[in-house]
Short mmCIF file of C-alpha atoms in Angstrom, two decimals:
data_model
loop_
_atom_site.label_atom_id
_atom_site.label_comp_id
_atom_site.label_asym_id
_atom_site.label_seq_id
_atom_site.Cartn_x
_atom_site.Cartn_y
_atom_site.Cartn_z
CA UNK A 1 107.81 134.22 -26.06
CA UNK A 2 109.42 131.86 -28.34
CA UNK A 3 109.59 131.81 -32.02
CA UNK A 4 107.10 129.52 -32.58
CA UNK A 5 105.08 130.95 -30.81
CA UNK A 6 105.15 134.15 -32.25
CA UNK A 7 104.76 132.37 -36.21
CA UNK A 8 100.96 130.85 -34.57
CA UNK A 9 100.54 134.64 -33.29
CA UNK A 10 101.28 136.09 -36.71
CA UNK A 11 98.65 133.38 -38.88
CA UNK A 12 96.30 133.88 -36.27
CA UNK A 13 96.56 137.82 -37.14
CA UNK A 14 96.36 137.09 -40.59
CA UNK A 15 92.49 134.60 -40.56
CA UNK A 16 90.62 136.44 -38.27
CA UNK A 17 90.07 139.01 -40.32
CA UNK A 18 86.94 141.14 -38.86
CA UNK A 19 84.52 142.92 -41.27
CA UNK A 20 82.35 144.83 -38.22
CA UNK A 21 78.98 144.53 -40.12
CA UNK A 22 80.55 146.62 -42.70
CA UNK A 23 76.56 147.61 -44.65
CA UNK A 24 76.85 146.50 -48.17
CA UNK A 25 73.41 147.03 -49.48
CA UNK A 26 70.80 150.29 -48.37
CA UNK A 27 68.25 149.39 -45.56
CA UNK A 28 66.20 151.92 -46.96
CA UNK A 29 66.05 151.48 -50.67
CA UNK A 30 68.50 148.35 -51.24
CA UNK A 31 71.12 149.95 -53.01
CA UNK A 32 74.68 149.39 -53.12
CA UNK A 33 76.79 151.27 -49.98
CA UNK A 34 79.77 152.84 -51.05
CA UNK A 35 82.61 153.39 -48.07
CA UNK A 36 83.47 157.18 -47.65
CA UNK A 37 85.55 156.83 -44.43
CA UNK A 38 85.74 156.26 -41.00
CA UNK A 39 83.10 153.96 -41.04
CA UNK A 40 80.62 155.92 -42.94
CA UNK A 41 78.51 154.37 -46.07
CA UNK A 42 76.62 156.04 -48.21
CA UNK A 43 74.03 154.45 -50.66
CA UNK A 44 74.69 155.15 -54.50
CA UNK A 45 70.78 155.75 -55.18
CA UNK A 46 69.28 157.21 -52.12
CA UNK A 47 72.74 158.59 -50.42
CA UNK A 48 71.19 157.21 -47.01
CA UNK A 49 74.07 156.93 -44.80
CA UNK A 50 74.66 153.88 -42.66
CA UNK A 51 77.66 153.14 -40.66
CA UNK A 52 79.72 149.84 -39.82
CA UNK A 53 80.85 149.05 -36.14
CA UNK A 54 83.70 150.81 -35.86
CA UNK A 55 81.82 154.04 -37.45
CA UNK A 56 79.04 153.50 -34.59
CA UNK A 57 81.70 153.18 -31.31
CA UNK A 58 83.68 156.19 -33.19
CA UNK A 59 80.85 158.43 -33.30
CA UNK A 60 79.83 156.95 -30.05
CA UNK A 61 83.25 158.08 -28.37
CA UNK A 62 83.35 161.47 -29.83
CA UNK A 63 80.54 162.94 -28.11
CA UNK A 64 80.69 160.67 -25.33
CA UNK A 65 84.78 160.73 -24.80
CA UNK A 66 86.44 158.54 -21.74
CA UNK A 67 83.21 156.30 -21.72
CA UNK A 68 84.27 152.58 -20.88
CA UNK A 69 83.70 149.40 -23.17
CA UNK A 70 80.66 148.40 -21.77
CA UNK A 71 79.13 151.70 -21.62
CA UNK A 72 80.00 152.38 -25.32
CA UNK A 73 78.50 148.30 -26.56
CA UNK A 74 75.48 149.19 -24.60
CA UNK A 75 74.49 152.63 -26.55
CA UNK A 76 75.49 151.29 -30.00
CA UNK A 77 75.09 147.62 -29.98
CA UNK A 78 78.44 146.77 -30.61
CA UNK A 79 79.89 144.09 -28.52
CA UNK A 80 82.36 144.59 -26.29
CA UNK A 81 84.74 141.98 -27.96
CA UNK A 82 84.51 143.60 -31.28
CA UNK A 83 85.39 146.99 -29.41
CA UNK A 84 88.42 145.00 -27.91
CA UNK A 85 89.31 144.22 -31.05
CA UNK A 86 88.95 147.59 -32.26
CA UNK A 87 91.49 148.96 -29.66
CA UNK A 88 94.22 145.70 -30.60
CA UNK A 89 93.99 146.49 -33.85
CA UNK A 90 95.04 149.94 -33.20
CA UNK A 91 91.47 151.64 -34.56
CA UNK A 92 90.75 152.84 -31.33
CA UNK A 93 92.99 154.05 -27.79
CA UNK A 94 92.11 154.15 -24.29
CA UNK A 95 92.00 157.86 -23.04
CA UNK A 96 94.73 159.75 -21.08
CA UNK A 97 92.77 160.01 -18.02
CA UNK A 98 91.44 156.16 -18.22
CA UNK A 99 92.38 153.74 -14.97
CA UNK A 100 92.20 150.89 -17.61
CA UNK A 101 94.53 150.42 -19.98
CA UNK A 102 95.62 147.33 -22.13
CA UNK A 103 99.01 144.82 -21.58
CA UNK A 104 101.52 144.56 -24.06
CA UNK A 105 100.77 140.88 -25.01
CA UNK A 106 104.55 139.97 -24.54
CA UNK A 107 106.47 141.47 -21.73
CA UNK A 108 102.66 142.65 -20.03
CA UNK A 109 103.77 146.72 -19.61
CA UNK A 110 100.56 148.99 -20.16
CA UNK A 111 99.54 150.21 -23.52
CA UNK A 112 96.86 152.47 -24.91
CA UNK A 113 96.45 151.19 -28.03
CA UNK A 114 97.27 148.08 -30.20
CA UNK A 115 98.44 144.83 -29.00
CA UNK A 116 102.36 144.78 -28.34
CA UNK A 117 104.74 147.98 -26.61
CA UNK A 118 106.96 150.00 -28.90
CA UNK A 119 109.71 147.68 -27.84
CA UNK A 120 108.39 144.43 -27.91
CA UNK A 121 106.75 145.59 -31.24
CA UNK A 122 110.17 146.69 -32.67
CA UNK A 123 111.88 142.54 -31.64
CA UNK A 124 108.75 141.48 -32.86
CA UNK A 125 109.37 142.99 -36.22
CA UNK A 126 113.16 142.40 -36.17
CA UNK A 127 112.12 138.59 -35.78
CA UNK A 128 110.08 138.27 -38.78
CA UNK A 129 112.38 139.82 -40.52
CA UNK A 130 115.22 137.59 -39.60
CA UNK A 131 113.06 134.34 -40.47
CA UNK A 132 112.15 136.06 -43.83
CA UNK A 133 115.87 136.43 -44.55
CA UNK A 134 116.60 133.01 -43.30
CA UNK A 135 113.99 131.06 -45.49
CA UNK A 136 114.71 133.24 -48.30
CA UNK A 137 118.60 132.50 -48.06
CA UNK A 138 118.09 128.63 -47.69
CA UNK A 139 115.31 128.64 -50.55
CA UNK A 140 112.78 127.49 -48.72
CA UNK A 141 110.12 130.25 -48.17
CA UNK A 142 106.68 128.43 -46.61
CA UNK A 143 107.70 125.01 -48.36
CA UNK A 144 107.76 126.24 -51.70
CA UNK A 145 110.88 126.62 -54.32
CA UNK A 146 111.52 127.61 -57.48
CA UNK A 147 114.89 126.12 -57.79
CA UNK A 148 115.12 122.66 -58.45
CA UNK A 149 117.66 120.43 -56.79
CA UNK A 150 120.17 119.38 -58.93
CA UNK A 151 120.13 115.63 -61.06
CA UNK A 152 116.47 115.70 -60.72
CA UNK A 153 116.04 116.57 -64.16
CA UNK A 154 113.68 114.76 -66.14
CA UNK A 155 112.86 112.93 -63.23
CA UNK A 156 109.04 111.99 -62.76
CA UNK A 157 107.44 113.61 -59.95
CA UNK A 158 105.25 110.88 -59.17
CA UNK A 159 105.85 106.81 -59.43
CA UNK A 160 102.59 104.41 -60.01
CA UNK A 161 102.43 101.80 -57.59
CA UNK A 162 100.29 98.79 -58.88
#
């Protein structure tokens, strides 16, 4: 995987950003839900508790452990993309004794959990960090600078055309 290639997989990481129906105000008595853990809300009036989608398929998978994706988005209503994303993101793994497992987006090897292998996850790391240092030595992190080049002082930014 090239360089590039690996900077669009990084912003992509970075704007999808996925809330799983986090509850924000009671169903019962419209108060505000306050986030305890693990998926778990509790309302600051009532103390009704209400859970997000990860809370649901967690729940779900501890009294129901091994059961497959579409098993799990059946019984809670979660879809089976969101519990994907759960198990890129690391939230979830794929049991021991599972048949399926995920692919190491890179070099394809098997995984249980997240979205690269601890190898391809250790040069992916190394490479960010190597294009951080880079930008950061040539001054030119993202575009931006706070040093200004020298004999532009005083000089005006923009010119008027007429």
């Amino acid at each position: 995987m090239s360089r590039e290639e690996r900077i669009q997989m990084l912003k992509k990481e970075f704007t999808e950003v996925n809330t799983y129906n986090m509850p924000v105000y009671c169903s019962e008595c419209g108060g505000v839900m306050i986030f305890k853990g693990v998926g778990e809300y509790r309302c600051e009036k009532c103390g009704f508790i209400a859970y997000d989608d990860y809370g649901k398929v967690r729940n779900y998978l501890e009294e129901h452990p091994g059961a497959n994706t579409a098993e799990t988005s059946r019984a809670v209503g979660v879809t089976q993309k969101s519990i994907r994303d759960m198990l890129k993101e690391g939230k979830l793994e794929v049991s021991q004794n599972s048949a399926i497992f995920l692919k190491c987006e890179i070099c394809g090897t098997k995984i249980r959990s997240g979205r690269y292998c601890p190898k391809c996850e250790l040069n992916y790391h190394h490479d960010l960090e190597e294009m951080a240092r880079k930008s950061r030595h040539h001054g030119d992190t993202f575009g931006y600078s706070t040093e200004r080049k020298k004999g532009e002082e005083g000089a005006k930014r923009f010119t008027r055309v007429e």
